[in-house]
Coordinates of C-alpha atoms and ligand atoms in Angstrom, one line a residue:
M46 CA -19.8 -21.2 33.0
K47 CA -20.7 -21.3 29.3
T48 CA -19.3 -18.6 26.8
A49 CA -21.1 -17.2 24.3
A50 CA -21.5 -19.5 20.7
C51 CA -19.7 -16.7 18.6
L52 CA -16.1 -17.1 20.7
G53 CA -16.2 -20.6 19.5
R54 CA -16.7 -19.8 16.2
I55 CA -13.5 -17.1 16.2
T56 CA -10.6 -18.1 13.7
P57 CA -7.9 -19.8 15.7
Y58 CA -4.8 -17.7 15.8
L59 CA -3.2 -18.9 12.6
F60 CA 0.4 -17.9 13.8
A61 CA 0.3 -20.0 17.1
R62 CA 2.7 -22.4 15.9
I63 CA 5.2 -20.1 14.3
D64 CA 5.1 -18.7 17.5
E65 CA 5.6 -22.2 19.6
R66 CA 8.5 -22.8 17.3
R67 CA 9.9 -19.2 18.0
S68 CA 10.1 -19.9 21.5
A69 CA 11.4 -23.0 21.1
L70 CA 14.4 -21.9 18.7
E71 CA 14.8 -18.8 21.2
A72 CA 15.4 -21.6 24.3
Q73 CA 17.8 -22.9 22.6
G74 CA 19.8 -19.3 22.0
I75 CA 19.2 -19.2 18.6
D76 CA 18.7 -15.6 17.5
V77 CA 15.3 -15.1 15.4
I78 CA 15.0 -12.3 13.6
S79 CA 11.1 -11.4 13.3
L80 CA 9.8 -9.5 9.8
G81 CA 6.1 -11.0 11.1
I82 CA 5.0 -7.7 12.5
G83 CA 3.5 -4.4 11.5
D84 CA 4.7 -2.3 14.3
P85 CA 7.1 0.8 13.6
D86 CA 10.3 0.5 14.9
M87 CA 11.0 4.2 15.0
P88 CA 10.0 6.5 18.3
T89 CA 7.2 8.8 17.9
P90 CA 8.7 12.2 16.6
P91 CA 9.8 14.1 19.8
H92 CA 7.6 17.5 19.3
I93 CA 4.5 14.7 19.5
V94 CA 6.1 13.3 22.4
N95 CA 6.8 16.6 24.1
A96 CA 2.8 17.7 23.2
M97 CA 1.7 14.9 25.2
A98 CA 4.2 15.6 28.1
E99 CA 2.7 19.1 28.1
A100 CA -1.1 17.4 27.9
V101 CA -0.5 14.9 30.6
R102 CA 0.0 17.8 33.3
K103 CA -3.0 19.4 32.6
P104 CA -5.9 19.0 35.6
A105 CA -8.9 19.5 32.8
N106 CA -7.3 16.4 30.7
H107 CA -7.7 13.8 33.9
Q108 CA -11.4 13.9 34.1
Y109 CA -13.5 12.1 31.3
P110 CA -12.9 13.1 27.4
D111 CA -15.4 14.0 24.9
Y112 CA -16.7 10.8 24.1
A113 CA -16.5 11.5 20.5
G114 CA -13.3 13.4 20.7
S115 CA -12.8 17.2 21.7
P116 CA -14.0 19.8 19.2
A117 CA -10.2 20.5 18.8
Y118 CA -9.0 16.8 17.6
R119 CA -12.2 16.9 15.5
E120 CA -11.4 19.9 13.6
A121 CA -7.4 18.8 13.2
C122 CA -8.8 15.5 11.8
A123 CA -11.2 17.9 9.5
S124 CA -8.2 20.3 8.7
Y125 CA -5.7 17.5 7.4
L126 CA -8.4 15.6 5.6
R127 CA -9.0 19.6 4.0
H128 CA -5.6 20.0 3.5
R129 CA -4.1 16.5 2.4
F130 CA -7.3 15.7 0.2
G131 CA -9.1 18.4 -0.4
V132 CA -12.2 16.8 1.2
E133 CA -14.4 18.6 3.7
V134 CA -16.5 17.3 6.5
D135 CA -18.1 18.6 9.1
P136 CA -16.0 18.0 12.6
A137 CA -18.9 18.2 14.8
S138 CA -21.0 15.6 12.7
E139 CA -19.2 13.4 10.5
V140 CA -15.8 13.0 12.6
L141 CA -15.4 10.3 15.4
A142 CA -12.3 10.2 17.4
L143 CA -11.2 6.2 17.9
I144 CA -9.5 4.5 20.0
G145 CA -7.5 2.9 17.4
S146 CA -9.3 2.0 14.2
K147 CA -9.0 -1.4 15.2
E148 CA -11.3 -0.4 17.9
G149 CA -14.0 1.7 15.6
I150 CA -13.9 -1.1 12.6
A151 CA -14.7 -3.7 15.3
H152 CA -17.5 -1.8 16.9
L153 CA -18.9 -0.7 13.0
H154 CA -20.2 -4.3 13.2
T155 CA -22.3 -3.8 16.4
A156 CA -23.6 -0.8 14.8
F157 CA -24.8 -2.4 11.6
V158 CA -25.3 -5.6 11.4
D159 CA -27.8 -8.1 12.9
P160 CA -27.6 -11.4 13.4
G161 CA -27.3 -13.6 10.1
D162 CA -26.4 -10.9 8.4
Y163 CA -23.2 -10.9 5.9
V164 CA -20.3 -8.6 5.6
L165 CA -18.4 -8.5 2.2
A166 CA -14.7 -8.5 3.3
P167 CA -11.7 -8.9 0.6
S168 CA -10.6 -12.5 0.7
I169 CA -7.0 -11.1 1.8
G170 CA -7.5 -8.8 4.4
Y171 CA -6.9 -7.2 8.0
P172 CA -8.3 -9.9 10.1
V173 CA -10.8 -7.5 12.3
Y174 CA -13.1 -7.3 9.2
S175 CA -14.6 -10.6 9.4
G176 CA -13.8 -11.4 13.4
G177 CA -15.6 -8.4 14.0
A178 CA -18.9 -9.8 12.0
T179 CA -18.4 -13.3 13.8
L180 CA -18.5 -11.5 17.1
A181 CA -21.9 -10.1 16.4
N182 CA -23.1 -13.3 15.1
A183 CA -22.7 -12.3 11.5
N184 CA -21.4 -13.8 8.4
T185 CA -18.7 -12.9 6.0
Y186 CA -18.5 -13.3 2.7
F187 CA -15.1 -13.1 1.1
M188 CA -14.7 -11.4 -2.5
P189 CA -11.8 -13.0 -4.6
M190 CA -8.6 -10.9 -4.4
K191 CA -6.4 -12.0 -7.4
E192 CA -2.8 -11.0 -8.3
E193 CA -4.5 -10.5 -12.1
N194 CA -6.9 -8.2 -10.5
G195 CA -4.0 -5.9 -9.0
F196 CA -5.0 -7.7 -5.7
L197 CA -8.7 -5.5 -5.9
A198 CA -11.3 -6.9 -4.4
D199 CA -14.1 -8.2 -6.9
F200 CA -17.4 -7.4 -5.3
S201 CA -19.3 -8.4 -9.1
N202 CA -20.2 -12.0 -8.6
V203 CA -21.6 -11.9 -5.0
P204 CA -24.6 -14.1 -4.8
E205 CA -27.5 -12.3 -4.5
D206 CA -28.9 -14.2 -1.4
V207 CA -25.8 -12.8 0.3
L208 CA -26.1 -9.7 -1.3
S209 CA -29.9 -9.0 -0.1
R210 CA -28.4 -9.4 3.7
A211 CA -25.1 -7.8 3.4
K212 CA -24.8 -4.6 5.5
I213 CA -21.3 -3.6 5.3
M214 CA -18.2 -4.0 2.5
F215 CA -14.8 -3.9 3.7
L216 CA -12.1 -2.3 1.5
G217 CA -8.6 -1.0 2.0
Y218 CA -6.0 0.5 -0.2
P219 CA -3.1 1.1 -0.2
N220 CA -3.2 -2.6 1.1
N221 CA -2.1 -4.7 4.1
P222 CA -0.9 -6.8 3.6
T223 CA -0.3 -6.9 -0.6
G224 CA 0.9 -3.0 -0.9
A225 CA -1.8 -2.8 -3.6
C226 CA -3.2 0.4 -4.3
A227 CA -6.7 0.9 -5.5
T228 CA -7.6 3.2 -9.2
E229 CA -10.2 6.0 -8.8
E230 CA -11.9 3.9 -11.5
Y231 CA -12.3 1.0 -8.7
F232 CA -13.2 2.8 -6.2
D233 CA -16.0 4.8 -7.9
R234 CA -17.4 1.0 -8.9
A235 CA -17.3 0.7 -5.3
I236 CA -19.2 3.3 -4.6
A237 CA -21.7 2.6 -7.1
F238 CA -22.3 -0.8 -6.0
S239 CA -22.8 0.1 -2.6
L240 CA -25.5 2.8 -3.3
E241 CA -27.1 0.2 -5.7
H242 CA -27.3 -2.1 -3.0
G243 CA -27.5 -0.2 0.2
L244 CA -24.3 -1.3 1.5
L245 CA -21.7 0.9 3.8
L246 CA -18.4 0.8 2.2
A247 CA -15.9 1.0 5.0
H248 CA -12.6 1.9 3.7
D249 CA -9.6 1.6 6.3
N250 CA -6.7 3.8 5.0
A251 CA -4.6 3.5 7.8
Y252 CA -1.4 3.9 4.8
C253 CA -2.4 6.5 2.9
D254 CA 0.4 8.6 4.0
L255 CA 2.9 6.3 3.6
C256 CA 3.7 6.2 -0.2
F257 CA 6.7 6.2 -1.9
D258 CA 8.0 7.0 -5.5
G259 CA 6.1 10.0 -6.3
Y260 CA 2.8 8.0 -5.5
V261 CA 0.2 9.7 -3.7
A262 CA -2.5 8.1 -2.3
P263 CA -6.3 9.1 -1.8
S264 CA -8.9 9.0 0.2
I265 CA -12.0 7.6 -1.1
L266 CA -14.1 10.5 0.0
E267 CA -12.2 12.7 -2.7
R268 CA -14.7 10.8 -5.3
P269 CA -18.4 11.9 -5.9
H270 CA -21.3 10.7 -4.0
A271 CA -18.8 9.0 -1.6
K272 CA -20.3 10.7 1.4
E273 CA -23.7 8.8 1.0
C274 CA -22.2 5.5 1.4
C275 CA -19.0 5.7 3.0
I276 CA -17.4 5.8 6.2
E277 CA -13.4 6.2 6.2
F278 CA -11.1 5.0 9.2
F279 CA -7.4 6.7 9.6
S280 CA -4.8 5.9 12.1
L281 CA -2.1 8.1 13.6
S282 CA -0.5 4.3 14.0
K283 CA 1.5 4.1 10.8
P284 CA 2.7 7.3 10.1
Y285 CA 3.4 9.0 13.2
N286 CA 4.8 5.4 15.0
M287 CA 2.1 6.0 17.2
T288 CA 0.8 2.1 17.5
G289 CA 0.9 1.9 21.6
W290 CA -0.9 5.4 21.6
R291 CA -4.3 4.2 20.4
I292 CA -5.6 7.3 18.3
A293 CA -7.6 7.4 15.0
F294 CA -10.6 9.1 13.8
A295 CA -13.6 7.9 11.5
C296 CA -15.1 10.0 9.0
G297 CA -17.3 10.5 5.8
N298 CA -21.1 9.8 6.2
R299 CA -22.7 11.3 9.0
E300 CA -25.4 8.7 9.5
A301 CA -22.7 5.9 10.0
V302 CA -20.2 8.2 11.5
Q303 CA -23.5 9.0 14.4
A304 CA -24.1 5.2 14.3
L305 CA -20.3 4.6 15.5
G306 CA -20.7 7.1 17.9
T307 CA -23.9 5.5 19.9
V308 CA -22.1 1.9 19.8
K309 CA -18.9 3.5 21.2
N310 CA -21.2 6.0 23.7
N311 CA -22.3 2.4 25.3
M312 CA -18.6 0.6 25.1
D313 CA -16.0 3.1 26.3
S314 CA -15.5 6.6 27.2
G315 CA -13.6 8.0 24.7
Q316 CA -9.6 8.7 24.5
F317 CA -7.5 10.5 26.9
T318 CA -7.8 14.0 25.8
A319 CA -3.8 13.9 26.5
V320 CA -3.3 11.8 23.6
Q321 CA -6.2 13.8 21.6
E322 CA -3.8 16.8 22.5
A323 CA -0.5 15.3 21.1
A324 CA -2.1 14.0 17.8
I325 CA -3.5 17.2 16.9
V326 CA -0.2 18.4 16.8
A327 CA 0.8 15.0 14.8
L328 CA -2.0 16.3 12.7
T329 CA -1.4 20.0 12.2
Q330 CA 2.3 21.0 12.4
D331 CA 5.3 19.8 10.1
Q332 CA 4.9 16.9 7.9
Q333 CA 8.8 16.0 7.5
C334 CA 8.5 13.1 10.1
V335 CA 6.2 11.2 7.9
A336 CA 8.5 11.9 4.7
D337 CA 11.5 10.9 6.6
M338 CA 9.3 7.8 7.6
C339 CA 8.6 7.0 3.8
A340 CA 12.1 7.4 2.9
L341 CA 13.6 5.2 5.3
Y342 CA 10.5 2.2 4.1
R343 CA 11.9 3.1 1.0
R344 CA 15.3 2.2 1.2
R345 CA 13.7 -1.1 3.1
R346 CA 11.6 -1.9 0.3
D347 CA 14.2 -1.8 -2.1
L348 CA 16.8 -4.1 -0.3
V349 CA 14.0 -6.7 0.7
V350 CA 12.7 -6.5 -2.9
E351 CA 16.5 -7.0 -4.3
A352 CA 17.3 -9.9 -2.3
L353 CA 13.9 -11.5 -2.2
R354 CA 14.0 -11.5 -6.6
S355 CA 17.6 -12.8 -6.1
I356 CA 16.5 -16.1 -4.6
G357 CA 13.9 -16.3 -7.2
L358 CA 11.3 -14.8 -5.9
E359 CA 8.3 -12.9 -7.0
C360 CA 7.3 -10.1 -5.7
T361 CA 6.0 -6.2 -6.6
A362 CA 7.7 -3.5 -5.2
P363 CA 4.9 -1.8 -3.6
K364 CA 3.7 1.9 -4.0
A365 CA 2.6 2.2 -0.3
T366 CA 2.5 0.7 3.3
I367 CA 5.5 -0.8 5.2
Y368 CA 5.2 -4.5 3.6
V369 CA 6.3 -6.5 0.6
W370 CA 4.2 -9.3 -0.2
A371 CA 6.2 -12.1 -2.1
K372 CA 4.9 -15.3 -3.4
V373 CA 6.1 -18.7 -2.3
P374 CA 8.2 -20.5 -4.3
A375 CA 6.6 -23.8 -6.1
G376 CA 5.6 -26.6 -3.9
E377 CA 5.8 -24.7 -0.9
T378 CA 2.6 -23.1 0.5
S379 CA 2.4 -19.9 3.0
E380 CA 3.0 -22.1 6.1
S381 CA 5.4 -24.4 4.9
F382 CA 7.6 -21.8 3.5
A383 CA 7.4 -19.9 6.3
T384 CA 8.4 -22.6 8.3
K385 CA 11.5 -23.3 6.2
L386 CA 12.4 -19.9 6.5
L387 CA 12.0 -20.0 10.4
E388 CA 14.1 -23.5 10.3
R389 CA 16.5 -22.6 8.2
A390 CA 17.1 -18.6 8.4
H391 CA 16.0 -18.1 11.5
V392 CA 13.8 -15.5 10.4
I393 CA 10.0 -15.6 10.6
V394 CA 7.8 -13.7 7.5
T395 CA 4.0 -14.1 7.9
P396 CA 2.3 -16.8 6.2
G397 CA -0.6 -15.1 3.5
S398 CA -3.2 -17.8 4.3
G399 CA -3.6 -15.7 8.0
Y400 CA -4.8 -12.8 6.0
G401 CA -7.9 -15.1 4.1
P402 CA -8.3 -17.6 1.7
D403 CA -6.6 -16.1 -1.6
G404 CA -3.4 -15.0 0.7
E405 CA -2.4 -18.7 0.6
G406 CA 0.4 -19.1 -1.7
Y407 CA 2.1 -15.6 -0.5
V408 CA 4.0 -14.5 2.5
R409 CA 4.4 -10.8 4.0
I410 CA 7.1 -9.1 4.8
S411 CA 7.4 -6.1 7.6
L412 CA 9.9 -3.4 6.9
T413 CA 9.3 -2.6 10.3
T414 CA 12.6 -3.7 11.6
P415 CA 15.8 -1.7 12.2
D416 CA 18.3 -1.3 9.2
D417 CA 21.0 -3.6 10.4
R418 CA 18.7 -6.3 11.4
L419 CA 16.7 -6.3 7.8
V420 CA 20.2 -6.4 6.0
E421 CA 21.0 -9.7 8.4
A422 CA 17.7 -11.3 7.9
V423 CA 17.7 -10.6 4.0
D424 CA 21.5 -11.6 4.0
R425 CA 20.3 -15.3 6.2
I426 CA 17.6 -15.7 3.4
R427 CA 19.8 -15.6 0.4
E428 CA 22.6 -17.9 2.2
T429 CA 20.0 -20.8 3.5
M430 CA 17.8 -20.6 0.5
Ligands
PLP509 C1 -2.3 -1.2 11.4 C2 -3.6 -1.2 10.9 C3 -4.6 -0.7 11.4 C4 -5.1 -0.6 12.8 O1 -4.8 0.6 13.5 P1 -4.7 1.1 14.6 O2 -5.2 2.5 14.7 O3 -3.7 1.2 15.6 O4 -6.1 0.2 15.5 C5 -6.4 -1.1 11.4 N1 -6.2 -1.5 9.6 C6 -5.0 -2.0 8.8 C7 -5.0 -2.3 7.5 C8 -3.8 -1.9 9.7 O5 -2.5 -2.4 9.0

């Protein structure tokens, strides 16, 4: 038996050592608090759960779903885009249901890259952008992503030989893990660059509805000419506490949406229609549940930012997302500092280096831990550091 060569090129799981150490500490009876995972701790709002309970009883939903998503779900996605961003898309041809946006992002490579091609990915980013390229026997060029540039990925110096073989540029703002937000001017430059070089611009917008302090994150599709080159990924996972349900959608450029749909037709048979029915309720009914989550995360953000600053760690309070991105103290690496916090405070944070080369020197703290545990974690960090 011989596995595919591309599997051998998948980067080893960077957090494996921390997981191992955590298990060892827990085996000794030590209480470890994880601030590592970006998975909302609060339950899915009851009106969405109730819609699912009803939908699951309908025999029609027990059969194969529409592969591209039910017309009603795609209409709800289009309606959300219209009301939230003033963006118009044709639900029949410019919206595609996904089994989570991770699935869509991973399959986008199959639709667009051939062996030896390049994708441009931010040097700090969601690992699937480059992992999907590796699985498609393609290469990743990491665009520098520096704090002094507001963590906006810099596509101005991509070498010509890379650019000539590049197919997709991935961006995602509000950004996981840095919490950075893009300006309209940046999006306009990215669109102009993509059009000039014949790239598909894939914008991962998983956090647009988790904003604070009056900030309202945009869709890249609001920008002029975006539909000529952009596909955008939206996920119900984070705003509606639905990570386990696996429901998201892609929208934007028709050719890109159709190409992704063709790949998916040959890979999966769509998401359970009952889940889509519940998602329609999430997207089209009262958005108070999302506002409540924003208030909760903002409170937790302030708690964490204040605690980090009190022990001398630099961090910017993010205007969006569910993460705080902090600089490690001088003399530490991402991993040495994360290890120190685990050994001394029994608190897990994620080493920034796990998100790509420019993540070195930072750690990510997730705000998806119940308040009392978060307070305790912060107290422990304060006491031990
Ligand atoms: C959580 C997350 C996703 C994945 O969302 P799913 O819809 O649950 O697959 C995609 N991109 C980023 C940046 C994320 O943080």
